[in-house]
Coordinates of C-alpha atoms (C1' of nucleotides) in Angstrom, one line a residue:
Chain Q
X177 CA -53.4 57.7 48.5
X178 CA -51.3 57.8 45.4
X179 CA -48.0 59.3 44.4
X180 CA -47.8 63.0 44.9
X181 CA -45.1 65.2 43.5
X182 CA -44.5 68.9 44.1
X183 CA -42.5 70.5 41.3
X184 CA -41.2 73.7 40.0
X185 CA -42.9 76.9 41.3
X186 CA -44.0 79.5 38.7
X187 CA -45.5 77.6 35.8
X188 CA -48.6 79.7 36.2
X189 CA -48.7 83.5 36.3
X190 CA -48.8 85.7 39.4
X191 CA -52.4 86.6 38.9
X192 CA -54.3 87.1 42.2
X193 CA -56.9 84.5 42.5
X194 CA -60.5 85.6 42.8
X195 CA -62.7 82.5 42.8
X196 CA -66.1 83.7 41.6
X197 CA -67.0 87.3 42.4
X198 CA -69.2 87.5 39.4
X199 CA -70.9 84.1 39.6
X200 CA -74.0 85.5 41.3
X201 CA -74.7 88.1 38.6
X202 CA -78.0 87.8 36.6
X203 CA -78.0 86.9 32.9
X204 CA -79.3 90.1 31.3
X205 CA -77.8 93.0 29.4
X206 CA -77.2 95.2 32.4
X207 CA -74.7 92.6 33.6
X208 CA -72.5 95.0 31.7
X209 CA -73.4 97.8 34.1
X210 CA -72.9 95.5 37.1
X211 CA -69.4 94.7 35.8
X212 CA -68.7 98.4 35.2
X213 CA -69.7 99.1 38.8
X214 CA -67.2 96.5 39.9
X215 CA -64.6 98.2 37.9
X216 CA -65.4 101.6 39.3
X217 CA -65.5 100.2 42.9
X218 CA -62.0 99.0 42.3
X219 CA -60.9 102.5 41.4
X220 CA -61.1 101.9 37.7
X221 CA -62.7 104.1 35.1
X222 CA -65.5 103.4 32.7
X223 CA -64.4 103.8 29.1
X224 CA -66.1 103.1 25.8
X225 CA -63.5 100.4 25.1
X226 CA -64.3 98.6 28.3
X227 CA -68.1 98.9 27.9
X228 CA -67.8 97.5 24.3
X229 CA -65.6 94.6 25.5
X230 CA -68.1 93.7 28.2
X231 CA -70.9 93.9 25.8
X232 CA -69.4 91.5 23.3
X233 CA -68.4 89.2 26.2
X234 CA -72.0 89.1 27.4
X235 CA -73.5 88.8 24.0
X236 CA -71.6 85.7 22.9
X237 CA -70.6 83.9 26.0
X238 CA -68.8 80.9 24.5
X239 CA -65.0 80.8 24.5
X240 CA -63.4 83.4 22.4
X241 CA -59.8 84.3 21.7
X242 CA -58.6 87.8 22.3
X243 CA -58.4 88.2 18.6
X244 CA -62.1 87.2 18.2
X245 CA -63.2 89.5 20.9
X246 CA -61.2 92.3 19.3
X247 CA -63.0 91.7 16.0
X248 CA -66.3 91.9 17.8
X249 CA -65.3 95.1 19.5
X250 CA -64.1 96.6 16.3
X251 CA -67.6 96.4 14.7
X252 CA -68.4 99.2 17.1
X253 CA -65.1 100.8 17.9
X254 CA -62.7 100.1 15.0
X255 CA -59.8 101.8 16.7
X256 CA -59.5 99.8 19.9
X257 CA -56.1 98.3 20.0
X258 CA -55.2 94.7 20.8
X259 CA -53.1 95.8 23.7
X260 CA -56.2 97.4 25.2
X261 CA -58.1 94.2 24.7
X262 CA -55.4 92.3 26.5
X263 CA -55.1 94.8 29.3
X264 CA -58.8 94.9 29.9
X265 CA -59.2 91.1 29.8
X266 CA -56.5 91.0 32.5
X267 CA -58.3 93.5 34.6
X268 CA -61.6 91.8 34.2
X269 CA -60.1 88.5 35.1
X270 CA -58.6 90.1 38.3
X271 CA -62.1 91.3 39.1
X272 CA -63.5 87.8 38.6
X273 CA -65.7 88.8 35.7
X274 CA -64.0 86.7 33.0
X275 CA -61.7 83.7 33.1
X276 CA -59.5 82.3 30.5
X277 CA -58.6 78.7 29.6
X278 CA -55.9 77.1 27.5
X279 CA -57.6 74.6 25.3
X280 CA -54.9 72.5 23.6
X281 CA -52.8 74.4 21.2
X282 CA -53.5 77.9 20.0
X283 CA -54.3 81.1 21.8
X284 CA -56.0 81.3 25.2
X285 CA -59.8 81.6 25.2
X286 CA -61.8 83.9 27.4
X287 CA -65.3 83.5 28.7
X288 CA -67.5 84.9 31.5
X289 CA -66.6 83.6 34.9
X290 CA -70.3 83.3 35.6
X291 CA -70.8 80.6 33.0
X292 CA -69.4 77.9 35.2
X293 CA -68.2 75.0 33.2
X294 CA -65.2 72.9 32.2
X295 CA -64.1 72.0 28.8
X296 CA -63.9 68.7 27.1
X297 CA -61.7 68.9 24.0
X298 CA -61.8 66.2 21.4
X299 CA -58.3 65.4 20.3
X300 CA -59.5 64.0 17.0
X301 CA -62.0 66.5 15.6
X302 CA -61.0 69.5 17.8
X303 CA -64.5 70.3 18.9
X304 CA -65.2 71.6 22.3
X305 CA -67.9 70.3 24.6
X306 CA -68.9 72.3 27.7
X307 CA -69.6 70.5 30.9
X308 CA -71.4 72.2 33.7
X309 CA -69.8 72.6 37.1
X310 CA -71.6 70.0 38.9
X311 CA -70.3 67.2 36.8
X312 CA -67.1 67.7 38.7
X313 CA -68.7 67.6 42.2
X314 CA -67.5 64.1 42.9
X315 CA -63.9 64.7 41.6
X316 CA -63.9 67.9 43.5
X317 CA -64.7 66.2 46.8
X318 CA -62.1 63.4 46.2
X319 CA -59.3 65.8 45.4
X320 CA -60.2 67.9 48.4
X321 CA -60.1 64.9 50.7
X322 CA -57.0 63.3 49.1
X323 CA -54.9 66.2 48.3
X324 CA -56.4 69.1 50.2
X325 CA -56.8 70.8 46.8
X326 CA -59.8 72.9 46.0
X327 CA -60.3 72.9 42.2
X328 CA -61.7 75.8 40.3
X329 CA -64.0 74.1 38.0
X330 CA -64.2 77.0 35.6
X331 CA -60.7 76.7 34.5
X332 CA -59.4 73.6 32.8
X333 CA -59.8 71.4 29.8
X334 CA -59.8 67.7 29.5
X335 CA -58.5 66.2 26.4
X336 CA -60.0 63.0 25.0
X337 CA -62.2 61.5 22.3
X338 CA -65.8 62.6 21.7
X339 CA -68.7 60.4 21.0
X340 CA -68.6 60.9 17.3
X341 CA -64.9 60.2 16.9
X342 CA -64.8 57.4 19.5
Chain H
X75 CA -78.4 65.8 31.8
X76 CA -76.9 69.3 31.8
X77 CA -76.4 71.9 29.2
X78 CA -74.2 70.8 26.4
X79 CA -72.8 73.1 23.7
X80 CA -70.8 72.2 20.6
X81 CA -68.7 75.1 19.5
X82 CA -66.1 76.1 17.0
X83 CA -64.0 73.4 15.3
X84 CA -60.2 73.9 15.3
X85 CA -59.3 75.2 18.8
X86 CA -56.9 72.3 19.1
X87 CA -54.3 71.3 16.6
X88 CA -54.7 68.7 13.9
X89 CA -52.4 66.2 15.6
X90 CA -53.5 62.6 15.1
X91 CA -54.6 61.1 18.4
X92 CA -52.7 58.1 19.7
X93 CA -54.0 57.3 23.2
X94 CA -51.2 55.4 24.8
X95 CA -49.0 53.4 22.6
X96 CA -46.1 53.6 25.0
X97 CA -48.0 53.2 28.3
X98 CA -47.0 49.6 28.6
X99 CA -43.2 50.2 28.4
X100 CA -41.1 49.3 31.4
X101 CA -39.3 51.9 33.4
X102 CA -35.6 51.3 32.6
X103 CA -33.0 52.9 30.3
X104 CA -33.8 50.8 27.3
X105 CA -37.1 52.4 27.1
X106 CA -35.1 54.6 24.8
X107 CA -34.4 51.7 22.5
X108 CA -38.0 50.8 22.5
X109 CA -39.0 54.2 21.5
X110 CA -36.4 54.3 18.8
X111 CA -37.8 51.0 17.5
X112 CA -41.2 52.7 17.3
X113 CA -39.6 55.5 15.4
X114 CA -37.9 53.1 13.0
X115 CA -41.1 51.1 12.5
X116 CA -42.8 54.3 11.5
X117 CA -40.3 54.8 8.7
X118 CA -38.2 57.3 10.8
X119 CA -34.5 57.3 11.3
X120 CA -32.5 57.0 14.5
X121 CA -30.3 60.1 14.9
X122 CA -28.1 61.2 17.8
X123 CA -30.4 64.1 18.4
X124 CA -33.4 61.8 18.8
X125 CA -31.5 59.4 21.0
X126 CA -30.4 62.3 23.2
X127 CA -33.8 63.8 23.5
X128 CA -35.3 60.4 24.5
X129 CA -32.6 59.9 27.0
X130 CA -33.3 63.2 28.8
X131 CA -37.0 62.5 28.6
X132 CA -36.6 59.2 30.4
X133 CA -34.0 60.5 32.9
X134 CA -36.2 63.3 34.3
X135 CA -39.7 62.4 33.8
X136 CA -41.5 65.4 35.3
X137 CA -42.9 68.2 33.1
X138 CA -40.3 70.0 31.2
X139 CA -40.6 72.8 28.7
X140 CA -39.0 72.5 25.2
X141 CA -36.4 74.9 26.4
X142 CA -35.5 72.8 29.4
X143 CA -35.3 69.7 27.4
X144 CA -33.0 71.5 24.9
X145 CA -30.7 72.6 27.8
X146 CA -30.5 68.9 28.9
X147 CA -29.8 67.7 25.4
X148 CA -27.1 70.4 25.0
X149 CA -25.1 69.0 27.8
X150 CA -24.3 66.1 25.4
X151 CA -24.9 67.6 22.0
X152 CA -24.4 71.4 22.2
X153 CA -25.5 72.0 18.6
X154 CA -28.9 70.5 18.5
X155 CA -31.2 73.3 17.4
X156 CA -34.5 74.3 19.0
X157 CA -36.4 73.5 15.9
X158 CA -35.0 70.0 16.0
X159 CA -36.3 69.7 19.6
X160 CA -39.7 70.9 18.6
X161 CA -39.9 68.7 15.5
X162 CA -38.9 65.6 17.4
X163 CA -41.3 66.3 20.3
X164 CA -44.0 66.6 17.7
X165 CA -43.0 63.3 16.2
X166 CA -42.7 61.6 19.5
X167 CA -46.1 62.9 20.4
X168 CA -47.6 61.5 17.2
X169 CA -46.1 58.1 18.2
X170 CA -47.6 58.3 21.6
X171 CA -44.3 58.4 23.5
X172 CA -44.6 61.9 24.9
X173 CA -47.5 64.1 25.6
X174 CA -47.7 67.8 26.3
X175 CA -49.9 69.9 28.6
X176 CA -50.5 73.6 29.0
X177 CA -50.3 74.4 32.7
X178 CA -51.6 77.9 33.1
X179 CA -49.5 80.6 31.4
X180 CA -46.0 80.0 30.0
X181 CA -44.7 77.5 27.5
X182 CA -46.2 74.0 27.1
X183 CA -44.6 71.2 29.1
X184 CA -43.7 67.8 27.8
X185 CA -43.6 64.5 29.7
X186 CA -43.6 60.8 29.0
X187 CA -47.0 59.5 28.0
X188 CA -46.3 56.5 30.1
X189 CA -46.3 58.5 33.3
X190 CA -50.1 58.7 33.4
X191 CA -51.3 61.6 35.6
X192 CA -53.1 64.9 35.6
X193 CA -52.0 68.1 37.0
X194 CA -53.4 70.3 39.7
X195 CA -52.1 73.8 39.5
X196 CA -52.4 76.2 42.4
X197 CA -53.5 79.6 41.2
X198 CA -52.0 81.3 44.2
X199 CA -48.5 79.9 44.6
X200 CA -48.2 78.3 41.2
X201 CA -47.0 74.9 42.3
X202 CA -48.0 71.8 40.5
X203 CA -49.3 68.7 42.1
X204 CA -49.4 65.5 40.1
X205 CA -52.4 63.3 40.4
X206 CA -52.4 59.6 39.3
X207 CA -54.7 58.5 36.6
X208 CA -57.0 56.5 38.8
X209 CA -58.1 59.6 40.8
X210 CA -60.1 60.4 37.7
X211 CA -61.8 57.0 37.3
X212 CA -65.1 58.2 38.7
X213 CA -65.2 61.3 36.6
X214 CA -64.1 59.3 33.6
X215 CA -67.0 57.0 34.0
X216 CA -69.5 59.8 34.5
X217 CA -68.4 61.7 31.4
X218 CA -68.5 58.6 29.4
X219 CA -72.0 57.9 30.4
X220 CA -73.3 61.4 30.3
X221 CA -71.5 62.8 27.3
X222 CA -70.1 59.8 25.5
X223 CA -66.7 61.4 26.0
X224 CA -63.6 59.4 26.7
X225 CA -61.1 61.5 28.6
X226 CA -57.4 61.1 28.2
X227 CA -56.3 61.5 31.8
X228 CA -52.8 62.3 30.8
X229 CA -53.6 65.6 29.3
X230 CA -55.0 68.4 31.3
X231 CA -54.6 70.7 34.2
X232 CA -57.1 71.7 36.9
X233 CA -56.7 75.1 38.4
X234 CA -57.5 75.7 42.0
X235 CA -56.0 76.4 45.4
X236 CA -53.6 74.0 47.1
X237 CA -53.7 73.0 50.7
X238 CA -51.1 75.4 51.8
X239 CA -52.7 78.4 50.1
X240 CA -56.3 77.5 51.0
Chain K
dC123 C1' -27.7 56.4 -3.6
dT124 C1' -32.1 57.9 -1.7
dC125 C1' -34.7 60.1 1.3
dT126 C1' -35.1 61.8 6.0
dA127 C1' -33.6 64.9 9.7
dT128 C1' -30.9 68.7 10.8
dG129 C1' -29.0 73.5 11.3
dC130 C1' -29.8 78.0 10.3
dA131 C1' -32.4 82.0 9.4
dA132 C1' -36.4 84.0 9.1
dA133 C1' -41.2 84.3 9.7
dT134 C1' -45.3 83.8 12.4
dC135 C1' -48.2 84.2 16.1
dT136 C1' -49.5 85.6 20.7
dT137 C1' -48.9 88.5 24.4
dT138 C1' -46.4 92.1 27.0
dT139 C1' -44.4 96.6 27.8
dG140 C1' -42.7 101.7 27.5
dC141 C1' -44.1 106.0 26.5
dA142 C1' -46.7 110.2 25.3
dC143 C1' -51.3 111.8 24.7
dG144 C1' -56.2 111.9 25.6
dA145 C1' -60.0 111.0 28.5
dA146 C1' -62.5 110.1 33.0
dC147 C1' -63.4 111.7 37.5
Chain C
dG41 C1' -56.0 119.2 37.5
dT42 C1' -54.7 114.4 38.6
dT43 C1' -54.7 110.0 37.6
dC44 C1' -55.8 106.3 34.7
dG45 C1' -56.6 104.2 30.1
dT46 C1' -55.4 104.1 25.4
dG47 C1' -53.0 104.0 20.9
dC48 C1' -48.9 103.1 18.9
dA49 C1' -44.6 101.0 18.3
dA50 C1' -41.6 97.9 19.6
dA51 C1' -40.1 94.0 22.2
dA52 C1' -40.4 89.6 24.0
dG53 C1' -41.5 84.8 24.1
dA54 C1' -42.8 80.4 21.9
dT55 C1' -43.2 77.9 18.0
dT56 C1' -43.2 77.0 13.0
dT57 C1' -41.4 76.9 8.3
dG58 C1' -38.3 77.0 3.9
dC59 C1' -34.2 75.7 2.3
dA60 C1' -29.7 73.7 1.5
dT61 C1' -26.9 70.1 3.3
dA62 C1' -25.4 66.3 6.3
dG63 C1' -26.4 61.9 7.7
dA64 C1' -29.1 57.3 8.1
dG65 C1' -30.6 53.3 5.7

DNA sequence: CTCTATGCAAATCTTTTGCACGAAC
DNA sequence: GTTCGTGCAAAAGATTTGCATAGAG
């Protein structure tokens, strides 16, 4: 049903795919500890930089660029380097704790994988509207049936025009 | 119905939004001329670089990075500079002739706005599946009703797992 | 002739990587 | 004491911008 093309291979990185390891975590402050346990279980080490990053991730759970997260971390640990932020975000993504999305132009944004939602981005005013997972239940079912494709509803952005700008 | 957040303004660029000026164009080689007319109508000038870029865009209509498009253009005009490619893609996007999308990591990909489709990107193998517009009709209706948001189905990518990797 | 588009170079912005040292276990 | 994580510097990749000139109208 409908044209289907298969194109070039590696447009997306080689990251191992971990659907939602962390999506069952509760919503309190010791989510941080839970995430740190995950890290340790994976043979990783608990460092102050990692704890701080997790804290700012759990405190403000909307989409934040690596730069913004670094700024937050720096309020507590001024010497944490950007490369550390990036490396840890990568690691946390591998563990399924955070996810990133590319919303239009500009840097990637990171958010907790547990906050399951998609993004609507208004092309006129640039504002971002979050949409809960289940809004995509129907689409999800259709794509599964038609294309055999299982969407990860936490990772995408739809561009369009918001109510105010319409 | 469902949590709705409004967040930070300028995550997406300031590009004026032109839904689908070119979506009614036919599918032949003088699409190029039509696009050039659009350009001229907007006070622009018809240059060899622009004609060449439009030609390669219409010849291979799948997603191509700016780099790939430049390579194609260079087969005819070896001296066209990357900055010219970027500037013209920007201009053509403003006119609604092309659109770009961010598929996972890596550079943005450009395609004709008239080839209306979304992208499914497999997080495991990285392959890209194109999905025709109308697969999103239901979602489109729901989002319109629930959020007042009109999606542009030509501009997004859904991450997930394809049939082969599932 | 006027004004736009181009080439070139350089800058910018985001993200990645190599290496030596310091910290966790 | 090993091994992993971090800071630093530097590179890499993608895109943007300033400026003088060539080219379109």
